[in-house]
Amino acid sequence: MSDYTDIIVVGGGPAGLTFSRQFKDSPLRITVIEKSPLKIIKNPPFDGREIALTHFTKNYLQESGIWDLIPEDKVYPLKEAKVINGNSDYQLYFQQPTQARGQPIVGLGFLVSNCDIRKACYESMKDLANVDLTNEISVDDIHIDDQEVTAQLSNGKELKAQLLVCADGRFSAIRQKVGIPADTHQFGRTVICFRVKHELSNEHTAYECFHYGRTLAILPLEENLSSMVITIDTNLADTILNMTPEELAQDIYRETKGKLGHLTLASDKNTYPLVGVHARRFYDQRCALIGDAAVGMHPVTAHGFNLGVESVAHLSDLILEANRTGKDIAGETLLERYNLKHQAKTRVLYHGTNFVVKLFTNEATPAKFVRKALLHVSNHVNPIKQLISKQLTG
Ligand SMILES: Cc1cc2nc3c(=O)[nH]c(=O)nc-3n(C[C@H](O)[C@H](O)[C@H](O)COP(=O)(O)OP(=O)(O)OC[C@H]3O[C@@H](n4cnc5c(N)ncnc54)[C@H](O)[C@@H]3O)c2cc1C
């Protein structure tokens, strides 16, 4: 005997849960299948990720009833950003913008810890009568035909639906099971992130320092609390990971040339090996990809979850409209429209980000010259600067 739902969402991460929440006033039934235990989804542990959110994302989460579930003191305003190259003190400077998408805004965006976003996403959907979250279950097998999706679950049950949505992250096993090809890029680098307390104010300004040998991003949280994000060749990651907290604080003091004053570590170190993933298409028969399952970005340009929210917005709007007008919620035309719209946005950003990373980690003399020139040109040619600023604010 099979159970029946309208949409199966595999993955209860920020993308899968934000997507489910969009159906709060709809007659459609949603079943989210998540492999980790409920206690982790209810109370996600701190994972070192401080997510820079654009104004578009903030507004969308606000309209979805998610934003107000994030405690006010866990939202850190991001006023300005500066980019530094090599050993130079020259800065590409993004001042506080005053508008985004035609609306007045204050600052570039907001920083919120990934665990606080995940918690708010869960809180927003946990009481919805038409949304079920099933934990500690995975999908063993999938069969899709032109009528329905049939999922064989690891608890021995069979679940049928009209549509399958993969939200199971950049290494999506379901994307592979369905047979959607993806381009992957191994950067050969690892991110190490941790919080530090510091004596002097960070002035709510983010820094991206493309030093030689490694990259350091400084993300301002409270005035005297910042997140440090080091990106380093994976073979050299242990040189940082093996440092004592005092040695690491000294190392950051040197890298920041003492601009934040005396520093102390305020969290454990978390590591993320960097792999970029872009699915060749975001749909197949009765199936769509959202969030990192569609595009897993390098974090340097802070687009990952912001793009995930755009994927949620595009796909859920199309499904809700189809349902209102009595059309197939998994029809090929609908899925193709979603694919075209989201691909148009993500392809440019994915390849553009990978290009920037390649250039700013290349230490051959000609590349160093281009890096320097690019920063100067971006600072002085207003349309380029405005374009980058537009991407940052969303
Ligand atoms: C260091 C770092 C910094 C970042 N900074 C930013 C930033 O500043 N701005 C930004 O926008 N983005 C940023 N990102 C990206 C952001 O974290 C991701 O885009 C976002 O978390 C992806 O959410 P998701 O729900 O798509 O995937 P995930 O968070 O990967 O969630 C996937 C979920 O699916 C579940 N799952 C996986 N496989 C299965 C299965 N087979 N069956 C059932 N469940 C399954 C997992 O347990 C998980 O809960 C950063 C990422 C990193 C690593």
Short mmCIF file of C-alpha atoms and ligand atoms in Angstrom, two decimals:
data_model
loop_
_atom_site.label_atom_id
_atom_site.label_comp_id
_atom_site.label_asym_id
_atom_site.label_seq_id
_atom_site.Cartn_x
_atom_site.Cartn_y
_atom_site.Cartn_z
CA MET A 1 0.00 0.00 0.00
CA SER A 2 1.46 3.40 -1.00
CA ASP A 3 1.12 6.69 0.88
CA TYR A 4 0.21 9.71 -1.24
CA THR A 5 1.35 13.33 -1.14
CA ASP A 6 1.47 16.09 -3.79
CA ILE A 7 5.13 17.12 -3.56
CA ILE A 8 8.05 15.14 -2.12
CA VAL A 9 10.90 17.41 -1.03
CA VAL A 10 14.15 15.55 -0.36
CA GLY A 11 16.28 17.58 2.08
CA GLY A 12 15.17 19.67 5.06
CA GLY A 13 17.98 22.24 4.81
CA PRO A 14 17.30 25.98 4.44
CA ALA A 15 16.19 25.62 0.80
CA GLY A 16 13.88 22.62 1.34
CA LEU A 17 12.21 24.14 4.42
CA THR A 18 11.81 27.62 2.89
CA PHE A 19 10.22 25.96 -0.16
CA SER A 20 7.77 23.96 2.00
CA ARG A 21 6.72 27.09 3.87
CA GLN A 22 5.52 28.69 0.60
CA PHE A 23 2.56 26.24 0.53
CA LYS A 24 1.12 27.34 3.87
CA ASP A 25 -2.15 28.63 2.36
CA SER A 26 -2.43 26.04 -0.37
CA PRO A 27 -4.38 22.78 -0.54
CA LEU A 28 -1.23 20.98 -1.76
CA ARG A 29 0.32 18.43 0.61
CA ILE A 30 4.09 18.46 1.02
CA THR A 31 6.29 15.72 2.49
CA VAL A 32 9.84 16.65 3.39
CA ILE A 33 12.25 13.74 3.75
CA GLU A 34 15.33 14.55 5.81
CA LYS A 35 18.06 12.12 6.72
CA SER A 36 19.22 13.83 9.94
CA PRO A 37 17.41 13.52 13.28
CA LEU A 38 14.66 15.97 14.24
CA LYS A 39 16.69 17.32 17.18
CA ILE A 40 19.34 18.60 14.72
CA ILE A 41 16.76 20.26 12.48
CA LYS A 42 15.00 21.82 15.51
CA ASN A 43 18.24 23.05 17.05
CA PRO A 44 21.02 23.09 14.44
CA PRO A 45 24.51 23.40 15.96
CA PHE A 46 26.75 26.38 15.12
CA ASP A 47 28.66 25.41 11.95
CA GLY A 48 30.92 28.46 11.49
CA ARG A 49 28.95 29.76 8.47
CA GLU A 50 27.84 33.38 8.70
CA ILE A 51 25.56 33.87 5.73
CA ALA A 52 25.54 37.25 3.98
CA LEU A 53 21.95 37.87 2.93
CA THR A 54 20.88 40.33 0.26
CA HIS A 55 17.95 42.71 0.65
CA PHE A 56 15.96 40.55 -1.78
CA THR A 57 16.48 37.49 0.46
CA LYS A 58 15.62 39.44 3.61
CA ASN A 59 12.39 40.74 2.07
CA TYR A 60 11.43 37.30 0.77
CA LEU A 61 12.07 35.65 4.14
CA GLN A 62 10.09 38.46 5.79
CA GLU A 63 7.08 37.95 3.49
CA SER A 64 7.35 34.20 4.13
CA GLY A 65 7.15 34.71 7.91
CA ILE A 66 10.68 33.33 8.44
CA TRP A 67 12.67 36.53 9.05
CA ASP A 68 10.74 37.51 12.18
CA LEU A 69 11.59 34.14 13.74
CA ILE A 70 15.31 35.06 13.74
CA PRO A 71 16.06 36.85 17.05
CA GLU A 72 16.85 40.53 16.37
CA ASP A 73 20.21 40.32 18.15
CA LYS A 74 21.28 37.49 15.79
CA VAL A 75 20.95 39.71 12.70
CA TYR A 76 24.14 41.66 12.03
CA PRO A 77 23.96 44.66 9.66
CA LEU A 78 26.58 44.74 6.91
CA LYS A 79 27.20 48.40 6.08
CA GLU A 80 30.13 48.46 3.68
CA ALA A 81 32.71 46.17 2.04
CA LYS A 82 36.35 46.54 1.03
CA VAL A 83 38.51 44.33 -1.17
CA ILE A 84 42.29 44.18 -0.75
CA ASN A 85 44.82 42.57 -3.10
CA GLY A 86 48.21 41.02 -2.25
CA ASN A 87 50.39 43.00 0.16
CA SER A 88 48.99 46.37 -0.91
CA ASP A 89 46.84 48.63 1.28
CA TYR A 90 44.86 49.80 -1.80
CA GLN A 91 41.14 49.08 -1.36
CA LEU A 92 38.23 48.52 -3.70
CA TYR A 93 35.55 50.19 -1.62
CA PHE A 94 31.79 49.57 -1.64
CA GLN A 95 30.12 52.35 0.31
CA GLN A 96 26.69 52.04 1.88
CA PRO A 97 24.25 51.84 -1.04
CA THR A 98 20.97 53.72 -0.77
CA GLN A 99 18.77 51.63 -3.04
CA ALA A 100 18.31 48.11 -4.42
CA ARG A 101 15.77 47.07 -7.08
CA GLY A 102 14.41 50.65 -6.93
CA GLN A 103 13.68 50.49 -3.18
CA PRO A 104 15.47 52.56 -0.52
CA ILE A 105 17.84 50.45 1.60
CA VAL A 106 20.40 50.91 4.37
CA GLY A 107 23.69 49.02 4.00
CA LEU A 108 24.80 46.19 1.75
CA GLY A 109 22.83 43.47 3.52
CA PHE A 110 22.82 41.33 6.66
CA LEU A 111 24.85 38.56 8.24
CA VAL A 112 23.03 35.72 9.99
CA SER A 113 24.55 32.44 11.21
CA ASN A 114 23.52 29.45 9.13
CA CYS A 115 22.25 27.66 12.27
CA ASP A 116 19.90 30.58 13.06
CA ILE A 117 18.52 30.60 9.50
CA ARG A 118 17.93 26.84 9.65
CA LYS A 119 16.20 27.10 13.03
CA ALA A 120 13.87 29.87 11.82
CA CYS A 121 13.06 27.90 8.64
CA TYR A 122 12.05 24.91 10.75
CA GLU A 123 10.00 27.03 13.17
CA SER A 124 8.11 28.55 10.24
CA MET A 125 6.85 25.23 8.86
CA LYS A 126 6.65 22.90 11.83
CA ASP A 127 2.96 23.57 12.58
CA LEU A 128 1.64 23.63 9.01
CA ALA A 129 -1.14 21.06 8.68
CA ASN A 130 -0.34 20.29 5.04
CA VAL A 131 3.44 19.87 5.48
CA ASP A 132 5.03 16.74 7.00
CA LEU A 133 8.68 16.51 7.94
CA THR A 134 9.95 12.92 8.13
CA ASN A 135 13.34 12.55 9.79
CA GLU A 136 16.03 9.86 9.74
CA ILE A 137 14.68 8.56 6.46
CA SER A 138 16.26 8.58 3.02
CA VAL A 139 15.08 7.70 -0.46
CA ASP A 140 16.45 4.31 -1.58
CA ASP A 141 14.95 4.34 -5.05
CA ILE A 142 12.91 6.58 -7.35
CA HIS A 143 10.67 5.68 -10.25
CA ILE A 144 9.15 8.46 -12.37
CA ASP A 145 6.71 8.15 -15.26
CA ASP A 146 4.43 10.65 -17.00
CA GLN A 147 1.73 10.19 -14.33
CA GLU A 148 3.56 10.20 -10.98
CA VAL A 149 6.68 9.84 -8.87
CA THR A 150 7.18 6.74 -6.71
CA ALA A 151 9.79 6.87 -3.95
CA GLN A 152 10.95 3.78 -2.05
CA LEU A 153 11.92 4.97 1.41
CA SER A 154 14.55 3.53 3.73
CA ASN A 155 11.78 2.64 6.27
CA GLY A 156 10.32 0.19 3.73
CA LYS A 157 7.39 2.47 2.79
CA GLU A 158 6.43 3.62 -0.70
CA LEU A 159 5.43 7.25 -1.28
CA LYS A 160 3.73 8.53 -4.43
CA ALA A 161 3.53 12.19 -5.53
CA GLN A 162 2.97 14.47 -8.50
CA LEU A 163 6.35 16.18 -8.18
CA LEU A 164 9.78 15.46 -6.70
CA VAL A 165 11.88 18.42 -5.51
CA CYS A 166 15.56 17.75 -4.77
CA ALA A 167 16.88 20.03 -2.01
CA ASP A 168 19.53 17.65 -0.74
CA GLY A 169 22.55 19.91 -1.15
CA ARG A 170 25.40 20.23 -3.66
CA PHE A 171 26.33 16.52 -3.57
CA SER A 172 22.67 15.61 -4.22
CA ALA A 173 22.33 11.83 -4.44
CA ILE A 174 18.78 12.21 -5.75
CA ARG A 175 19.94 14.43 -8.65
CA GLN A 176 22.26 11.58 -9.59
CA LYS A 177 19.56 8.92 -9.17
CA VAL A 178 17.24 10.89 -11.46
CA GLY A 179 20.10 11.21 -13.97
CA ILE A 180 20.53 15.00 -14.18
CA PRO A 181 24.17 15.71 -15.10
CA ALA A 182 26.13 18.39 -13.23
CA ASP A 183 29.44 20.16 -13.83
CA THR A 184 31.68 20.09 -10.78
CA HIS A 185 34.77 22.12 -10.05
CA GLN A 186 37.30 21.07 -7.41
CA PHE A 187 39.03 24.24 -6.23
CA GLY A 188 41.67 22.25 -4.30
CA ARG A 189 41.15 24.72 -1.45
CA THR A 190 39.57 24.52 1.98
CA VAL A 191 37.65 27.13 3.95
CA ILE A 192 38.41 27.40 7.67
CA CYS A 193 36.02 29.67 9.59
CA PHE A 194 35.79 30.75 13.20
CA ARG A 195 34.76 33.75 15.33
CA VAL A 196 37.13 36.17 17.05
CA LYS A 197 36.58 38.89 19.64
CA HIS A 198 38.67 42.00 19.06
CA GLU A 199 39.59 45.17 20.86
CA LEU A 200 38.78 47.71 18.10
CA SER A 201 35.51 48.20 16.19
CA ASN A 202 35.00 46.44 12.86
CA GLU A 203 32.74 49.35 11.84
CA HIS A 204 30.31 46.79 10.38
CA THR A 205 32.55 46.61 7.32
CA ALA A 206 33.40 43.33 5.56
CA TYR A 207 36.88 42.77 4.15
CA GLU A 208 37.88 40.35 1.42
CA CYS A 209 41.69 40.20 1.50
CA PHE A 210 43.15 38.33 -1.46
CA HIS A 211 46.56 37.98 0.16
CA TYR A 212 49.24 35.93 -1.53
CA GLY A 213 49.12 32.26 -0.42
CA ARG A 214 45.67 32.50 1.16
CA THR A 215 42.51 34.57 1.29
CA LEU A 216 41.05 36.09 4.45
CA ALA A 217 37.48 37.36 4.68
CA ILE A 218 36.46 39.35 7.75
CA LEU A 219 32.71 39.34 8.37
CA PRO A 220 31.52 41.88 10.97
CA LEU A 221 29.01 40.57 13.53
CA GLU A 222 28.85 42.61 16.72
CA GLU A 223 31.08 45.67 16.79
CA ASN A 224 33.86 43.73 18.56
CA LEU A 225 33.04 40.27 17.21
CA SER A 226 33.83 39.09 13.67
CA SER A 227 33.97 35.87 11.71
CA MET A 228 37.30 35.04 10.06
CA VAL A 229 37.10 32.96 6.90
CA ILE A 230 40.46 31.67 5.68
CA THR A 231 40.66 29.99 2.27
CA ILE A 232 43.85 28.03 1.77
CA ASP A 233 45.30 25.28 -0.42
CA THR A 234 43.88 22.02 1.01
CA ASN A 235 47.42 20.59 1.41
CA LEU A 236 48.26 23.51 3.72
CA ALA A 237 45.04 23.54 5.77
CA ASP A 238 46.71 21.66 8.65
CA THR A 239 49.15 24.52 9.16
CA ILE A 240 46.13 26.55 10.36
CA LEU A 241 44.15 23.72 11.94
CA ASN A 242 47.10 22.65 14.11
CA MET A 243 47.61 26.14 15.58
CA THR A 244 46.61 26.72 19.20
CA PRO A 245 43.94 29.43 19.72
CA GLU A 246 46.68 31.85 20.82
CA GLU A 247 48.85 31.10 17.76
CA LEU A 248 45.86 31.55 15.44
CA ALA A 249 44.92 34.86 17.10
CA GLN A 250 48.52 36.04 16.59
CA ASP A 251 48.41 34.90 12.96
CA ILE A 252 45.19 36.88 12.33
CA TYR A 253 46.68 39.90 14.12
CA ARG A 254 49.58 39.83 11.60
CA GLU A 255 47.26 39.27 8.59
CA THR A 256 45.04 42.21 9.63
CA LYS A 257 48.11 44.37 10.40
CA GLY A 258 46.73 44.94 13.91
CA LYS A 259 43.74 46.95 12.59
CA LEU A 260 41.31 45.16 14.94
CA GLY A 261 43.64 45.40 17.93
CA HIS A 262 44.17 42.47 20.32
CA LEU A 263 42.24 39.33 19.28
CA THR A 264 40.98 36.15 20.98
CA LEU A 265 39.26 33.14 19.42
CA ALA A 266 35.54 32.95 20.26
CA SER A 267 34.50 29.66 18.60
CA ASP A 268 35.79 26.33 17.31
CA LYS A 269 37.22 26.13 13.79
CA ASN A 270 34.93 24.66 11.09
CA THR A 271 36.23 23.45 7.73
CA TYR A 272 34.64 23.15 4.29
CA PRO A 273 36.47 21.65 1.28
CA LEU A 274 35.53 23.82 -1.71
CA VAL A 275 33.68 22.20 -4.60
CA GLY A 276 31.53 24.16 -7.06
CA VAL A 277 28.58 22.38 -8.70
CA HIS A 278 26.22 23.53 -11.44
CA ALA A 279 23.54 21.15 -12.73
CA ARG A 280 23.26 21.23 -16.54
CA ARG A 281 19.49 21.59 -16.20
CA PHE A 282 17.30 22.12 -13.15
CA TYR A 283 14.54 19.68 -14.05
CA ASP A 284 13.62 16.30 -15.45
CA GLN A 285 10.31 14.50 -15.81
CA ARG A 286 8.21 15.47 -12.71
CA CYS A 287 11.35 16.56 -10.90
CA ALA A 288 13.06 19.91 -10.09
CA LEU A 289 16.27 20.94 -8.32
CA ILE A 290 16.44 23.84 -5.86
CA GLY A 291 19.09 25.36 -3.56
CA ASP A 292 22.58 23.88 -3.64
CA ALA A 293 21.25 20.76 -5.40
CA ALA A 294 20.85 23.07 -8.44
CA VAL A 295 23.92 25.28 -7.90
CA GLY A 296 26.61 24.98 -5.23
CA MET A 297 28.64 28.19 -5.36
CA HIS A 298 32.14 29.08 -4.10
CA PRO A 299 31.32 31.19 -1.00
CA VAL A 300 33.57 34.16 -1.89
CA THR A 301 30.77 36.15 -3.55
CA ALA A 302 28.19 35.07 -0.91
CA HIS A 303 25.58 33.98 -3.44
CA GLY A 304 24.76 30.37 -2.39
CA PHE A 305 21.70 30.66 -0.17
CA ASN A 306 20.62 33.91 -1.86
CA LEU A 307 20.38 31.99 -5.14
CA GLY A 308 18.67 29.15 -3.27
CA VAL A 309 15.97 31.59 -2.15
CA GLU A 310 15.52 32.78 -5.74
CA SER A 311 15.08 29.16 -6.86
CA VAL A 312 12.45 28.66 -4.15
CA ALA A 313 10.63 31.87 -5.17
CA HIS A 314 10.56 31.03 -8.92
CA LEU A 315 9.51 27.41 -8.56
CA SER A 316 6.92 27.82 -5.80
CA ASP A 317 5.27 30.75 -7.64
CA LEU A 318 4.87 28.64 -10.79
CA ILE A 319 3.49 25.65 -8.85
CA LEU A 320 1.00 27.76 -6.89
CA GLU A 321 -0.21 29.46 -10.07
CA ALA A 322 -0.62 26.08 -11.84
CA ASN A 323 -2.57 24.73 -8.89
CA ARG A 324 -4.86 27.79 -8.79
CA THR A 325 -5.64 27.44 -12.48
CA GLY A 326 -6.15 23.66 -12.42
CA LYS A 327 -2.98 22.84 -14.38
CA ASP A 328 -0.44 20.05 -13.79
CA ILE A 329 1.94 21.24 -11.04
CA ALA A 330 4.71 19.14 -12.59
CA GLY A 331 4.02 19.86 -16.25
CA GLU A 332 6.99 20.06 -18.59
CA THR A 333 6.25 23.66 -19.66
CA LEU A 334 6.19 24.80 -16.05
CA LEU A 335 9.47 23.05 -15.21
CA GLU A 336 11.11 24.34 -18.38
CA ARG A 337 10.06 27.93 -17.47
CA TYR A 338 11.61 27.51 -14.04
CA ASN A 339 14.77 26.09 -15.57
CA LEU A 340 15.19 28.93 -18.10
CA LYS A 341 14.64 31.68 -15.54
CA HIS A 342 16.95 30.26 -12.89
CA GLN A 343 19.68 29.16 -15.33
CA ALA A 344 19.78 32.68 -16.81
CA LYS A 345 20.67 34.02 -13.36
CA THR A 346 22.96 31.29 -12.05
CA ARG A 347 25.17 30.50 -15.05
CA VAL A 348 26.67 33.98 -15.25
CA LEU A 349 27.23 34.18 -11.48
CA TYR A 350 28.67 30.66 -11.22
CA HIS A 351 31.19 31.10 -14.03
CA GLY A 352 31.91 34.73 -13.07
CA THR A 353 32.67 33.71 -9.46
CA ASN A 354 34.90 30.83 -10.60
CA PHE A 355 36.78 33.26 -12.87
CA VAL A 356 37.35 35.73 -10.00
CA VAL A 357 38.56 32.90 -7.73
CA LYS A 358 40.93 31.61 -10.42
CA LEU A 359 42.38 35.06 -11.04
CA PHE A 360 42.73 36.08 -7.41
CA THR A 361 44.43 32.80 -6.41
CA ASN A 362 46.88 32.96 -9.33
CA GLU A 363 50.22 34.30 -8.18
CA ALA A 364 52.09 34.39 -11.49
CA THR A 365 53.42 37.91 -12.23
CA PRO A 366 51.01 38.69 -15.14
CA ALA A 367 48.01 37.62 -13.01
CA LYS A 368 49.22 39.81 -10.12
CA PHE A 369 49.31 42.73 -12.56
CA VAL A 370 45.76 41.99 -13.83
CA ARG A 371 44.49 41.64 -10.21
CA LYS A 372 45.88 45.06 -9.33
CA ALA A 373 44.56 46.66 -12.53
CA LEU A 374 41.11 45.12 -12.08
CA LEU A 375 40.75 46.57 -8.58
CA HIS A 376 41.75 50.06 -9.78
CA VAL A 377 39.43 49.93 -12.81
CA SER A 378 36.50 48.65 -10.68
CA ASN A 379 37.06 51.48 -8.20
CA HIS A 380 37.08 54.21 -10.85
CA VAL A 381 34.62 53.01 -13.49
CA ASN A 382 31.26 53.66 -11.89
CA PRO A 383 29.08 51.29 -13.99
CA ILE A 384 31.35 48.33 -13.04
CA LYS A 385 31.27 49.28 -9.38
CA GLN A 386 27.49 49.70 -9.47
CA LEU A 387 27.10 46.31 -11.15
CA ILE A 388 29.12 44.56 -8.42
CA SER A 389 27.27 46.49 -5.72
CA LYS A 390 23.94 45.44 -7.29
CA GLN A 391 25.00 41.80 -7.08
CA LEU A 392 25.96 42.23 -3.41
CA THR A 393 22.69 43.87 -2.38
CA GLY A 394 20.49 41.63 -4.56
C1 LIG B 1 31.86 28.54 4.32
C2 LIG B 1 30.56 28.86 3.62
C3 LIG B 1 30.10 30.18 3.61
C4 LIG B 1 28.92 30.50 2.95
N1 LIG B 1 28.51 31.80 2.93
C5 LIG B 1 27.39 32.13 2.26
C6 LIG B 1 26.96 33.50 2.20
O1 LIG B 1 27.61 34.40 2.74
N2 LIG B 1 25.81 33.79 1.52
C7 LIG B 1 25.06 32.81 0.93
O2 LIG B 1 24.02 33.13 0.34
N3 LIG B 1 25.44 31.51 0.98
C8 LIG B 1 26.58 31.14 1.62
N4 LIG B 1 26.96 29.84 1.68
C9 LIG B 1 26.13 28.83 1.00
C10 LIG B 1 24.96 28.32 1.87
O3 LIG B 1 25.44 27.82 3.10
C11 LIG B 1 24.24 27.23 1.08
O4 LIG B 1 23.87 27.72 -0.18
C12 LIG B 1 22.97 26.73 1.77
O5 LIG B 1 23.25 26.26 3.06
C13 LIG B 1 22.39 25.58 0.96
O6 LIG B 1 21.16 25.18 1.50
P1 LIG B 1 20.44 23.88 0.91
O7 LIG B 1 19.22 23.70 1.74
O8 LIG B 1 20.32 23.96 -0.55
O9 LIG B 1 21.48 22.67 1.16
P2 LIG B 1 22.04 22.09 2.51
O10 LIG B 1 22.24 23.12 3.55
O11 LIG B 1 23.23 21.27 2.10
O12 LIG B 1 20.89 21.12 3.05
C14 LIG B 1 20.63 19.88 2.46
C15 LIG B 1 19.78 19.05 3.42
O13 LIG B 1 19.46 17.81 2.77
C16 LIG B 1 19.70 16.74 3.66
N5 LIG B 1 20.01 15.57 2.84
C17 LIG B 1 21.11 15.37 2.08
N6 LIG B 1 21.02 14.20 1.42
C18 LIG B 1 19.83 13.66 1.76
C19 LIG B 1 19.16 12.46 1.40
N7 LIG B 1 19.69 11.58 0.54
N8 LIG B 1 17.94 12.19 1.94
C20 LIG B 1 17.39 13.07 2.82
N9 LIG B 1 17.97 14.23 3.21
C21 LIG B 1 19.17 14.52 2.67
C22 LIG B 1 20.85 17.21 4.55
O14 LIG B 1 20.89 16.51 5.78
C23 LIG B 1 20.51 18.70 4.71
O15 LIG B 1 19.66 18.93 5.81
C24 LIG B 1 28.16 29.48 2.30
C25 LIG B 1 28.62 28.16 2.32
C26 LIG B 1 29.81 27.86 2.95
C27 LIG B 1 30.30 26.42 2.94
#
